[in-house]
Amino acid sequence: MALNAVIILMASIVLVAVYRRGYDKGLSCAIFLLLLPPSNLSIELGMWVSGLPGLTIHRVTIVIMVIMWLRRPDLRRSAWSVRFGGLYLAMLFGCTIATIFSGNFTVSVKRLAFFLFESIWLFFVLASSIRRRETIDALVRAATLALVGAAVCGVLEKRAGIVVPSYFGMRAQSEFVARSSGFGGGDVASTYGHRILFGVAMAVAAHHALHMSVQAKKKWAVAVYLAFSAIVLLALYYSQSRGPWLAFLLSAVVAVLLCHRPYVKRLLLCLILGGVAMAANPGIQRNISALYESTWDPSTVKGSSFRWRFQVMENATARLSEAHSPVVFMFGYGFGSHLFMQFAAVELSSGHFGDFTSWDMEFAIVLFERGVFGFLTLLLLYGLVFGRGYRSLIRGSPHKDMLSLSMIALFALVFMKTNVSFFAPQLVYLESLHVAFISALTSRRIE
């Protein structure tokens, strides 16, 4: 606890000092602090006052970001006109209604506050603060370095047994949970709390690093970012998760369709080198082949988990259709309600049953907790974000490289919401960052 408090205090002092050197510099430093540290780097206020949430380094960072943003009247005024802002406010409205009628009111209120602070407000701060292309480049650089830092932590966890979150008190939900339940063996979670969530971050990080290698002007910088790309891809493999692997490959296809030739060449080079590494190492081939073969075998844990995603959505839909009032049907059961819902065992395949104990699908959680209104609003947001981004691309946007990166990153994140629950806050921040990029790049002229 004392170590956590010291680290959070020092990080806060550094962040404020960087903000004083320049608002954009402070914003970049804040993004680094939002994406790298684990969520268990926190001060547990509940030890002194029952019911209070933990004061994580992420929440302290966002508090400082908001304070610095509030000191800029020009940014506050422009926040009301940011693109997609209306949909974020609509989501907040729907979630507020759901919270009022929630059967788990205390939990829902806390999570609503987190949603307001860590998602809604963060988006408005970022979207209104981006006025120059240099700002975007600095934020992407900071995000890339943070994600590479997480990759390094993952490699250290795999190769040296150094688990970074364990130094901050309790160990985050990492691979010992997976091993005890029959998943994986030697997989890593780094600072993201779970191997799948870590894999999601690495799938996005690979595109970040490749983007930076293309943007770099000096040869040494190009070499450094290509080395970062290799480290990230190694960490992605170490996550031992099929979903993030597939997310990276599918997003690579999107990249081939959207990106400039230099980026596509670097991406194809990485894929070819990855294929060569697989061909040279039969162990890697066997490992990947075994994982994907088990996907179709319902008698294995991996196979059951694959089918579980479909069952989760079916259960969420069924429970919502049985809602006791039209308000609950429209706005859901409220934040955190999925944690308290118990379901009977379900048949995953012929003669193979499983208890409904895990919500491994973010979209199912959204539907259950936010109802039809919240679910459709989120889908509309994604549709408009991709639609606006694509329209700007085909109209010859001078920022094609950045628009493409954000669309690729968001594609990977949205795809993975069909595979896992996003309980790692860093992924929420990463999504807000890229939506803010597309909001800024498609709504006004970037200086």
GROMACS .gro file of C-alpha atoms in nm:
model
  447
    1MET     CA    1   0.000   0.000   0.000
    2ALA     CA    2   0.278   0.245   0.092
    3LEU     CA    3   0.464   0.167  -0.231
    4ASN     CA    4   0.148   0.224  -0.433
    5ALA     CA    5   0.086   0.560  -0.266
    6VAL     CA    6   0.444   0.674  -0.328
    7ILE     CA    7   0.433   0.573  -0.695
    8ILE     CA    8   0.096   0.739  -0.754
    9LEU     CA    9   0.211   1.057  -0.577
   10MET     CA   10   0.534   1.073  -0.778
   11ALA     CA   11   0.352   1.005  -1.105
   12SER     CA   12   0.102   1.282  -1.023
   13ILE     CA   13   0.380   1.531  -0.950
   14VAL     CA   14   0.556   1.443  -1.275
   15LEU     CA   15   0.232   1.469  -1.472
   16VAL     CA   16   0.149   1.814  -1.332
   17ALA     CA   17   0.506   1.930  -1.401
   18VAL     CA   18   0.483   1.811  -1.762
   19TYR     CA   19   0.146   1.984  -1.805
   20ARG     CA   20   0.307   2.309  -1.691
   21ARG     CA   21   0.562   2.275  -1.971
   22GLY     CA   22   0.280   2.253  -2.224
   23TYR     CA   23  -0.076   2.126  -2.241
   24ASP     CA   24  -0.008   1.886  -2.529
   25LYS     CA   25   0.298   1.745  -2.354
   26GLY     CA   26   0.093   1.684  -2.042
   27LEU     CA   27  -0.179   1.515  -2.246
   28SER     CA   28   0.076   1.277  -2.398
   29CYS     CA   29   0.220   1.194  -2.056
   30ALA     CA   30  -0.132   1.125  -1.929
   31ILE     CA   31  -0.202   0.883  -2.215
   32PHE     CA   32   0.116   0.694  -2.127
   33LEU     CA   33   0.002   0.663  -1.765
   34LEU     CA   34  -0.344   0.548  -1.871
   35LEU     CA   35  -0.224   0.266  -2.097
   36LEU     CA   36   0.077   0.114  -1.920
   37PRO     CA   37   0.030   0.068  -1.540
   38PRO     CA   38  -0.189  -0.214  -1.403
   39SER     CA   39  -0.521  -0.130  -1.242
   40ASN     CA   40  -0.409  -0.277  -0.909
   41LEU     CA   41  -0.160   0.008  -0.875
   42SER     CA   42  -0.409   0.177  -0.644
   43ILE     CA   43  -0.482   0.302  -0.295
   44GLU     CA   44  -0.769   0.106  -0.141
   45LEU     CA   45  -0.981   0.378   0.020
   46GLY     CA   46  -1.226   0.113   0.136
   47MET     CA   47  -0.977   0.019   0.408
   48TRP     CA   48  -1.060   0.346   0.584
   49VAL     CA   49  -1.414   0.422   0.466
   50SER     CA   50  -1.630   0.124   0.378
   51GLY     CA   51  -1.775   0.131   0.028
   52LEU     CA   52  -1.528   0.372  -0.128
   53PRO     CA   53  -1.367   0.252  -0.453
   54GLY     CA   54  -0.995   0.214  -0.506
   55LEU     CA   55  -0.802   0.523  -0.611
   56THR     CA   56  -0.613   0.381  -0.907
   57ILE     CA   57  -0.332   0.554  -1.089
   58HIS     CA   58  -0.565   0.574  -1.389
   59ARG     CA   59  -0.832   0.763  -1.197
   60VAL     CA   60  -0.579   1.003  -1.048
   61THR     CA   61  -0.445   1.065  -1.397
   62ILE     CA   62  -0.791   1.140  -1.534
   63VAL     CA   63  -0.861   1.376  -1.242
   64ILE     CA   64  -0.549   1.574  -1.332
   65MET     CA   65  -0.644   1.568  -1.701
   66VAL     CA   66  -0.990   1.706  -1.624
   67ILE     CA   67  -0.854   1.978  -1.393
   68MET     CA   68  -0.606   2.092  -1.657
   69TRP     CA   69  -0.879   2.081  -1.920
   70LEU     CA   70  -1.117   2.288  -1.707
   71ARG     CA   71  -0.852   2.557  -1.687
   72ARG     CA   72  -0.882   2.603  -2.064
   73PRO     CA   73  -1.208   2.791  -2.142
   74ASP     CA   74  -1.150   2.750  -2.517
   75LEU     CA   75  -1.145   2.372  -2.482
   76ARG     CA   76  -1.454   2.370  -2.260
   77ARG     CA   77  -1.648   2.568  -2.518
   78SER     CA   78  -1.542   2.348  -2.808
   79ALA     CA   79  -1.636   2.031  -2.619
   80TRP     CA   80  -2.004   2.088  -2.690
   81SER     CA   81  -1.947   2.069  -3.065
   82VAL     CA   82  -1.722   1.762  -3.092
   83ARG     CA   83  -1.838   1.499  -3.337
   84PHE     CA   84  -2.003   1.192  -3.179
   85GLY     CA   85  -2.048   1.386  -2.852
   86GLY     CA   86  -2.426   1.363  -2.877
   87LEU     CA   87  -2.413   0.984  -2.889
   88TYR     CA   88  -2.192   0.972  -2.581
   89LEU     CA   89  -2.443   1.190  -2.398
   90ALA     CA   90  -2.726   0.967  -2.520
   91MET     CA   91  -2.545   0.664  -2.377
   92LEU     CA   92  -2.501   0.849  -2.048
   93PHE     CA   93  -2.873   0.930  -2.042
   94GLY     CA   94  -2.971   0.568  -2.103
   95CYS     CA   95  -2.730   0.439  -1.840
   96THR     CA   96  -2.862   0.690  -1.587
   97ILE     CA   97  -3.220   0.567  -1.640
   98ALA     CA   98  -3.101   0.208  -1.604
   99THR     CA   99  -2.925   0.295  -1.279
  100ILE     CA  100  -3.234   0.459  -1.130
  101PHE     CA  101  -3.433   0.139  -1.179
  102SER     CA  102  -3.148  -0.101  -1.102
  103GLY     CA  103  -3.201  -0.377  -0.849
  104ASN     CA  104  -2.836  -0.335  -0.746
  105PHE     CA  105  -2.850   0.040  -0.699
  106THR     CA  106  -2.529   0.098  -0.502
  107VAL     CA  107  -2.313  -0.100  -0.743
  108SER     CA  108  -2.482   0.061  -1.043
  109VAL     CA  109  -2.428   0.413  -0.909
  110LYS     CA  110  -2.057   0.348  -0.857
  111ARG     CA  111  -2.014   0.203  -1.204
  112LEU     CA  112  -2.217   0.484  -1.357
  113ALA     CA  113  -1.977   0.731  -1.196
  114PHE     CA  114  -1.683   0.538  -1.339
  115PHE     CA  115  -1.849   0.537  -1.683
  116LEU     CA  116  -1.910   0.912  -1.668
  117PHE     CA  117  -1.560   0.987  -1.553
  118GLU     CA  118  -1.346   0.726  -1.732
  119SER     CA  119  -1.530   0.706  -2.063
  120ILE     CA  120  -1.763   1.000  -2.131
  121TRP     CA  121  -1.557   1.279  -1.980
  122LEU     CA  122  -1.231   1.133  -2.105
  123PHE     CA  123  -1.365   1.130  -2.461
  124PHE     CA  124  -1.472   1.495  -2.443
  125VAL     CA  125  -1.137   1.599  -2.296
  126LEU     CA  126  -0.945   1.420  -2.570
  127ALA     CA  127  -1.168   1.514  -2.864
  128SER     CA  128  -1.181   1.884  -2.772
  129SER     CA  129  -0.806   1.899  -2.705
  130ILE     CA  130  -0.697   1.774  -3.047
  131ARG     CA  131  -0.648   2.074  -3.274
  132ARG     CA  132  -0.318   2.006  -3.445
  133ARG     CA  133  -0.174   1.707  -3.626
  134GLU     CA  134   0.132   1.738  -3.403
  135THR     CA  135  -0.091   1.669  -3.103
  136ILE     CA  136  -0.218   1.348  -3.260
  137ASP     CA  137   0.133   1.235  -3.349
  138ALA     CA  138   0.251   1.297  -2.992
  139LEU     CA  139  -0.045   1.106  -2.847
  140VAL     CA  140   0.011   0.811  -3.080
  141ARG     CA  141   0.379   0.806  -2.985
  142ALA     CA  142   0.293   0.805  -2.615
  143ALA     CA  143   0.032   0.532  -2.662
  144THR     CA  144   0.278   0.323  -2.864
  145LEU     CA  145   0.551   0.351  -2.600
  146ALA     CA  146   0.302   0.255  -2.328
  147LEU     CA  147   0.182  -0.049  -2.522
  148VAL     CA  148   0.539  -0.153  -2.599
  149GLY     CA  149   0.613  -0.119  -2.228
  150ALA     CA  150   0.326  -0.358  -2.157
  151ALA     CA  151   0.471  -0.594  -2.419
  152VAL     CA  152   0.810  -0.587  -2.247
  153CYS     CA  153   0.639  -0.666  -1.915
  154GLY     CA  154   0.468  -0.959  -2.084
  155VAL     CA  155   0.793  -1.094  -2.225
  156LEU     CA  156   0.956  -1.062  -1.882
  157GLU     CA  157   0.664  -1.247  -1.726
  158LYS     CA  158   0.701  -1.530  -1.975
  159ARG     CA  159   1.078  -1.558  -1.990
  160ALA     CA  160   1.186  -1.454  -1.640
  161GLY     CA  161   0.875  -1.506  -1.427
  162ILE     CA  162   0.863  -1.136  -1.334
  163VAL     CA  163   0.497  -1.044  -1.281
  164VAL     CA  164   0.480  -0.664  -1.261
  165PRO     CA  165   0.131  -0.637  -1.100
  166SER     CA  166   0.246  -0.858  -0.812
  167TYR     CA  167   0.471  -0.576  -0.689
  168PHE     CA  168   0.169  -0.357  -0.617
  169GLY     CA  169  -0.005  -0.577  -0.362
  170MET     CA  170  -0.244  -0.837  -0.492
  171ARG     CA  171  -0.167  -1.004  -0.821
  172ALA     CA  172  -0.402  -0.893  -1.096
  173GLN     CA  173  -0.633  -1.154  -1.250
  174SER     CA  174  -0.356  -1.322  -1.440
  175GLU     CA  175  -0.256  -1.662  -1.563
  176PHE     CA  176  -0.263  -1.843  -1.233
  177VAL     CA  177  -0.642  -1.805  -1.263
  178ALA     CA  178  -0.625  -1.949  -1.614
  179ARG     CA  179  -0.402  -2.237  -1.511
  180SER     CA  180  -0.621  -2.330  -1.215
  181SER     CA  181  -0.926  -2.346  -1.442
  182GLY     CA  182  -0.758  -2.549  -1.713
  183PHE     CA  183  -0.669  -2.270  -1.953
  184GLY     CA  184  -0.328  -2.238  -2.108
  185GLY     CA  185   0.000  -2.289  -1.939
  186GLY     CA  186   0.279  -2.036  -1.936
  187ASP     CA  187   0.052  -1.769  -2.083
  188VAL     CA  188   0.098  -1.407  -1.977
  189ALA     CA  189  -0.123  -1.114  -1.886
  190SER     CA  190   0.133  -0.835  -1.826
  191THR     CA  191  -0.034  -0.523  -1.682
  192TYR     CA  192  -0.373  -0.591  -1.841
  193GLY     CA  193  -0.513  -0.836  -1.587
  194HIS     CA  194  -0.592  -1.126  -1.820
  195ARG     CA  195  -0.416  -1.296  -2.107
  196ILE     CA  196  -0.696  -1.230  -2.358
  197LEU     CA  197  -0.713  -0.860  -2.273
  198PHE     CA  198  -0.336  -0.840  -2.296
  199GLY     CA  199  -0.359  -1.005  -2.636
  200VAL     CA  200  -0.616  -0.746  -2.748
  201ALA     CA  201  -0.381  -0.466  -2.648
  202MET     CA  202  -0.094  -0.630  -2.837
  203ALA     CA  203  -0.305  -0.676  -3.151
  204VAL     CA  204  -0.358  -0.299  -3.153
  205ALA     CA  205  -0.001  -0.226  -3.042
  206ALA     CA  206   0.143  -0.408  -3.343
  207HIS     CA  207  -0.031  -0.163  -3.576
  208HIS     CA  208   0.079   0.129  -3.359
  209ALA     CA  209   0.444   0.027  -3.379
  210LEU     CA  210   0.431  -0.031  -3.755
  211HIS     CA  211   0.263   0.308  -3.803
  212MET     CA  212   0.541   0.476  -3.605
  213SER     CA  213   0.808   0.296  -3.809
  214VAL     CA  214   0.657   0.444  -4.125
  215GLN     CA  215   0.629   0.791  -3.972
  216ALA     CA  216   0.986   0.792  -3.839
  217LYS     CA  217   1.225   1.016  -4.034
  218LYS     CA  218   1.559   0.883  -3.911
  219LYS     CA  219   1.695   0.538  -3.984
  220TRP     CA  220   1.769   0.460  -3.621
  221ALA     CA  221   1.410   0.548  -3.527
  222VAL     CA  222   1.277   0.321  -3.802
  223ALA     CA  223   1.494   0.037  -3.669
  224VAL     CA  224   1.377   0.099  -3.312
  225TYR     CA  225   1.008   0.090  -3.403
  226LEU     CA  226   1.054  -0.221  -3.615
  227ALA     CA  227   1.220  -0.384  -3.314
  228PHE     CA  228   0.922  -0.271  -3.106
  229SER     CA  229   0.694  -0.437  -3.361
  230ALA     CA  230   0.881  -0.764  -3.316
  231ILE     CA  231   0.856  -0.743  -2.936
  232VAL     CA  232   0.483  -0.671  -2.954
  233LEU     CA  233   0.418  -0.961  -3.191
  234LEU     CA  234   0.616  -1.191  -2.961
  235ALA     CA  235   0.405  -1.072  -2.668
  236LEU     CA  236   0.091  -1.130  -2.877
  237TYR     CA  237   0.200  -1.490  -2.929
  238TYR     CA  238   0.277  -1.531  -2.558
  239SER     CA  239  -0.081  -1.428  -2.472
  240GLN     CA  240  -0.182  -1.771  -2.609
  241SER     CA  241  -0.525  -1.645  -2.704
  242ARG     CA  242  -0.698  -1.726  -3.029
  243GLY     CA  243  -0.923  -1.420  -3.033
  244PRO     CA  244  -0.646  -1.157  -3.035
  245TRP     CA  245  -0.450  -1.356  -3.293
  246LEU     CA  246  -0.753  -1.355  -3.520
  247ALA     CA  247  -0.819  -0.988  -3.443
  248PHE     CA  248  -0.468  -0.900  -3.557
  249LEU     CA  249  -0.498  -1.100  -3.879
  250LEU     CA  250  -0.840  -0.955  -3.964
  251SER     CA  251  -0.723  -0.603  -3.887
  252ALA     CA  252  -0.422  -0.670  -4.111
  253VAL     CA  253  -0.664  -0.741  -4.395
  254VAL     CA  254  -0.838  -0.409  -4.321
  255ALA     CA  255  -0.497  -0.239  -4.320
  256VAL     CA  256  -0.415  -0.377  -4.666
  257LEU     CA  257  -0.740  -0.227  -4.793
  258LEU     CA  258  -0.705   0.114  -4.627
  259CYS     CA  259  -0.341   0.203  -4.573
  260HIS     CA  260  -0.066   0.359  -4.782
  261ARG     CA  261   0.177   0.132  -4.964
  262PRO     CA  262   0.470   0.188  -4.722
  263TYR     CA  263   0.260   0.066  -4.429
  264VAL     CA  264   0.130  -0.233  -4.622
  265LYS     CA  265   0.486  -0.331  -4.718
  266ARG     CA  266   0.599  -0.322  -4.354
  267LEU     CA  267   0.293  -0.519  -4.246
  268LEU     CA  268   0.342  -0.787  -4.511
  269LEU     CA  269   0.710  -0.810  -4.417
  270CYS     CA  270   0.614  -0.878  -4.055
  271LEU     CA  271   0.361  -1.142  -4.161
  272ILE     CA  272   0.617  -1.312  -4.386
  273LEU     CA  273   0.879  -1.313  -4.110
  274GLY     CA  274   0.618  -1.453  -3.872
  275GLY     CA  275   0.544  -1.729  -4.121
  276VAL     CA  276   0.914  -1.806  -4.154
  277ALA     CA  277   0.946  -1.826  -3.775
  278MET     CA  278   0.657  -2.071  -3.764
  279ALA     CA  279   0.808  -2.282  -4.041
  280ALA     CA  280   1.144  -2.288  -3.863
  281ASN     CA  281   0.994  -2.384  -3.528
  282PRO     CA  282   0.764  -2.688  -3.538
  283GLY     CA  283   0.676  -2.627  -3.173
  284ILE     CA  284   0.503  -2.301  -3.260
  285GLN     CA  285   0.314  -2.471  -3.542
  286ARG     CA  286   0.195  -2.750  -3.313
  287ASN     CA  287   0.093  -2.506  -3.041
  288ILE     CA  288  -0.114  -2.284  -3.270
  289SER     CA  289  -0.264  -2.582  -3.451
  290ALA     CA  290  -0.361  -2.749  -3.123
  291LEU     CA  291  -0.527  -2.433  -2.994
  292TYR     CA  292  -0.741  -2.387  -3.303
  293GLU     CA  293  -0.827  -2.757  -3.330
  294SER     CA  294  -0.950  -2.753  -2.970
  295THR     CA  295  -1.184  -2.468  -3.065
  296TRP     CA  296  -1.411  -2.718  -3.241
  297ASP     CA  297  -1.393  -2.983  -2.968
  298PRO     CA  298  -1.668  -2.922  -2.708
  299SER     CA  299  -1.505  -3.164  -2.466
  300THR     CA  300  -1.210  -2.926  -2.417
  301VAL     CA  301  -1.205  -2.607  -2.213
  302LYS     CA  302  -1.108  -2.410  -2.523
  303GLY     CA  303  -1.391  -2.559  -2.724
  304SER     CA  304  -1.643  -2.490  -2.451
  305SER     CA  305  -1.525  -2.130  -2.420
  306PHE     CA  306  -1.573  -2.077  -2.794
  307ARG     CA  307  -1.935  -2.192  -2.779
  308TRP     CA  308  -1.989  -2.004  -2.457
  309ARG     CA  309  -1.985  -1.669  -2.639
  310PHE     CA  310  -2.295  -1.761  -2.838
  311GLN     CA  311  -2.468  -1.888  -2.526
  312VAL     CA  312  -2.389  -1.567  -2.336
  313MET     CA  313  -2.565  -1.352  -2.596
  314GLU     CA  314  -2.863  -1.587  -2.603
  315ASN     CA  315  -2.896  -1.570  -2.225
  316ALA     CA  316  -2.868  -1.191  -2.219
  317THR     CA  317  -3.134  -1.159  -2.489
  318ALA     CA  318  -3.366  -1.406  -2.315
  319ARG     CA  319  -3.332  -1.238  -1.977
  320LEU     CA  320  -3.393  -0.894  -2.125
  321SER     CA  321  -3.705  -1.016  -2.308
  322GLU     CA  322  -3.836  -1.141  -1.971
  323ALA     CA  323  -3.793  -0.796  -1.813
  324HIS     CA  324  -4.066  -0.704  -1.566
  325SER     CA  325  -4.114  -0.357  -1.716
  326PRO     CA  326  -4.068  -0.180  -2.052
  327VAL     CA  327  -3.821   0.056  -1.885
  328VAL     CA  328  -3.588  -0.233  -1.804
  329PHE     CA  329  -3.632  -0.374  -2.153
  330MET     CA  330  -3.537  -0.041  -2.309
  331PHE     CA  331  -3.261   0.067  -2.068
  332GLY     CA  332  -3.140  -0.257  -1.911
  333TYR     CA  333  -3.078  -0.379  -1.559
  334GLY     CA  334  -2.808  -0.124  -1.477
  335PHE     CA  335  -2.430  -0.129  -1.449
  336GLY     CA  336  -2.289  -0.424  -1.259
  337SER     CA  337  -2.612  -0.624  -1.272
  338HIS     CA  338  -2.455  -0.904  -1.473
  339LEU     CA  339  -2.235  -0.983  -1.171
  340PHE     CA  340  -2.541  -1.079  -0.965
  341MET     CA  341  -2.738  -1.279  -1.220
  342GLN     CA  342  -2.742  -1.657  -1.184
  343PHE     CA  343  -2.849  -1.891  -1.462
  344ALA     CA  344  -2.905  -2.263  -1.480
  345ALA     CA  345  -2.661  -2.496  -1.654
  346VAL     CA  346  -2.684  -2.476  -2.032
  347GLU     CA  347  -2.611  -2.734  -2.301
  348LEU     CA  348  -2.307  -2.622  -2.499
  349SER     CA  349  -2.323  -2.924  -2.728
  350SER     CA  350  -2.500  -3.258  -2.733
  351GLY     CA  351  -2.468  -3.403  -2.384
  352HIS     CA  352  -2.214  -3.140  -2.274
  353PHE     CA  353  -2.339  -2.894  -2.011
  354GLY     CA  354  -2.176  -2.597  -1.843
  355ASP     CA  355  -2.270  -2.355  -1.567
  356PHE     CA  356  -2.333  -1.996  -1.673
  357THR     CA  357  -2.069  -1.830  -1.457
  358SER     CA  358  -1.881  -1.599  -1.693
  359TRP     CA  359  -1.983  -1.314  -1.924
  360ASP     CA  360  -1.713  -1.355  -2.189
  361MET     CA  361  -1.870  -1.111  -2.432
  362GLU     CA  362  -1.876  -0.734  -2.388
  363PHE     CA  363  -2.168  -0.685  -2.625
  364ALA     CA  364  -2.381  -0.925  -2.419
  365ILE     CA  365  -2.300  -0.726  -2.105
  366VAL     CA  366  -2.392  -0.401  -2.282
  367LEU     CA  367  -2.725  -0.544  -2.398
  368PHE     CA  368  -2.807  -0.682  -2.054
  369GLU     CA  369  -2.705  -0.377  -1.851
  370ARG     CA  370  -2.800  -0.095  -2.091
  371GLY     CA  371  -3.098  -0.250  -2.267
  372VAL     CA  372  -3.208  -0.209  -2.626
  373PHE     CA  373  -3.154   0.168  -2.620
  374GLY     CA  374  -2.798   0.149  -2.493
  375PHE     CA  375  -2.706  -0.142  -2.719
  376LEU     CA  376  -2.836   0.025  -3.035
  377THR     CA  377  -2.678   0.358  -2.938
  378LEU     CA  378  -2.339   0.190  -2.907
  379LEU     CA  379  -2.380   0.018  -3.244
  380LEU     CA  380  -2.483   0.351  -3.397
  381LEU     CA  381  -2.172   0.514  -3.253
  382TYR     CA  382  -1.948   0.249  -3.407
  383GLY     CA  383  -2.133   0.271  -3.737
  384LEU     CA  384  -2.093   0.648  -3.756
  385VAL     CA  385  -1.729   0.638  -3.649
  386PHE     CA  386  -1.639   0.387  -3.920
  387GLY     CA  387  -1.867   0.556  -4.172
  388ARG     CA  388  -1.724   0.904  -4.117
  389GLY     CA  389  -1.371   0.772  -4.118
  390TYR     CA  390  -1.418   0.579  -4.440
  391ARG     CA  391  -1.587   0.873  -4.612
  392SER     CA  392  -1.294   1.098  -4.524
  393LEU     CA  393  -1.054   0.838  -4.662
  394ILE     CA  394  -1.225   0.809  -4.999
  395ARG     CA  395  -1.246   1.188  -5.022
  396GLY     CA  396  -0.869   1.207  -5.005
  397SER     CA  397  -0.809   1.317  -4.647
  398PRO     CA  398  -0.453   1.449  -4.596
  399HIS     CA  399  -0.450   1.246  -4.275
  400LYS     CA  400  -0.516   0.908  -4.436
  401ASP     CA  401  -0.240   0.741  -4.237
  402MET     CA  402  -0.385   0.840  -3.900
  403LEU     CA  403  -0.746   0.774  -3.998
  404SER     CA  404  -0.646   0.429  -4.119
  405LEU     CA  405  -0.461   0.349  -3.796
  406SER     CA  406  -0.758   0.452  -3.582
  407MET     CA  407  -1.004   0.253  -3.792
  408ILE     CA  408  -0.778  -0.054  -3.777
  409ALA     CA  409  -0.738  -0.022  -3.400
  410LEU     CA  410  -1.111   0.024  -3.345
  411PHE     CA  411  -1.189  -0.269  -3.573
  412ALA     CA  412  -0.972  -0.496  -3.358
  413LEU     CA  413  -1.127  -0.364  -3.036
  414VAL     CA  414  -1.487  -0.392  -3.158
  415PHE     CA  415  -1.425  -0.741  -3.294
  416MET     CA  416  -1.286  -0.853  -2.960
  417LYS     CA  417  -1.596  -0.728  -2.781
  418THR     CA  418  -1.764  -1.037  -2.925
  419ASN     CA  419  -1.503  -1.255  -2.752
  420VAL     CA  420  -1.433  -1.115  -2.407
  421SER     CA  421  -1.545  -0.875  -2.136
  422PHE     CA  422  -1.340  -0.553  -2.136
  423PHE     CA  423  -1.268  -0.530  -1.764
  424ALA     CA  424  -0.918  -0.390  -1.822
  425PRO     CA  425  -0.969  -0.010  -1.808
  426GLN     CA  426  -0.672   0.050  -2.039
  427LEU     CA  427  -0.871  -0.092  -2.332
  428VAL     CA  428  -1.156   0.151  -2.262
  429TYR     CA  429  -0.908   0.439  -2.265
  430LEU     CA  430  -0.751   0.312  -2.586
  431GLU     CA  431  -1.090   0.300  -2.754
  432SER     CA  432  -1.177   0.653  -2.638
  433LEU     CA  433  -0.845   0.778  -2.774
  434HIS     CA  434  -0.904   0.643  -3.124
  435VAL     CA  435  -1.266   0.757  -3.137
  436ALA     CA  436  -1.141   1.104  -3.038
  437PHE     CA  437  -0.886   1.091  -3.321
  438ILE     CA  438  -1.154   1.013  -3.580
  439SER     CA  439  -1.383   1.276  -3.426
  440ALA     CA  440  -1.117   1.543  -3.467
  441LEU     CA  441  -0.990   1.437  -3.809
  442THR     CA  442  -1.335   1.417  -3.969
  443SER     CA  443  -1.501   1.723  -3.818
  444ARG     CA  444  -1.264   2.014  -3.860
  445ARG     CA  445  -0.943   2.121  -4.026
  446ILE     CA  446  -0.642   2.006  -3.827
  447GLU     CA  447  -0.379   2.279  -3.823
   0.00000   0.00000   0.00000
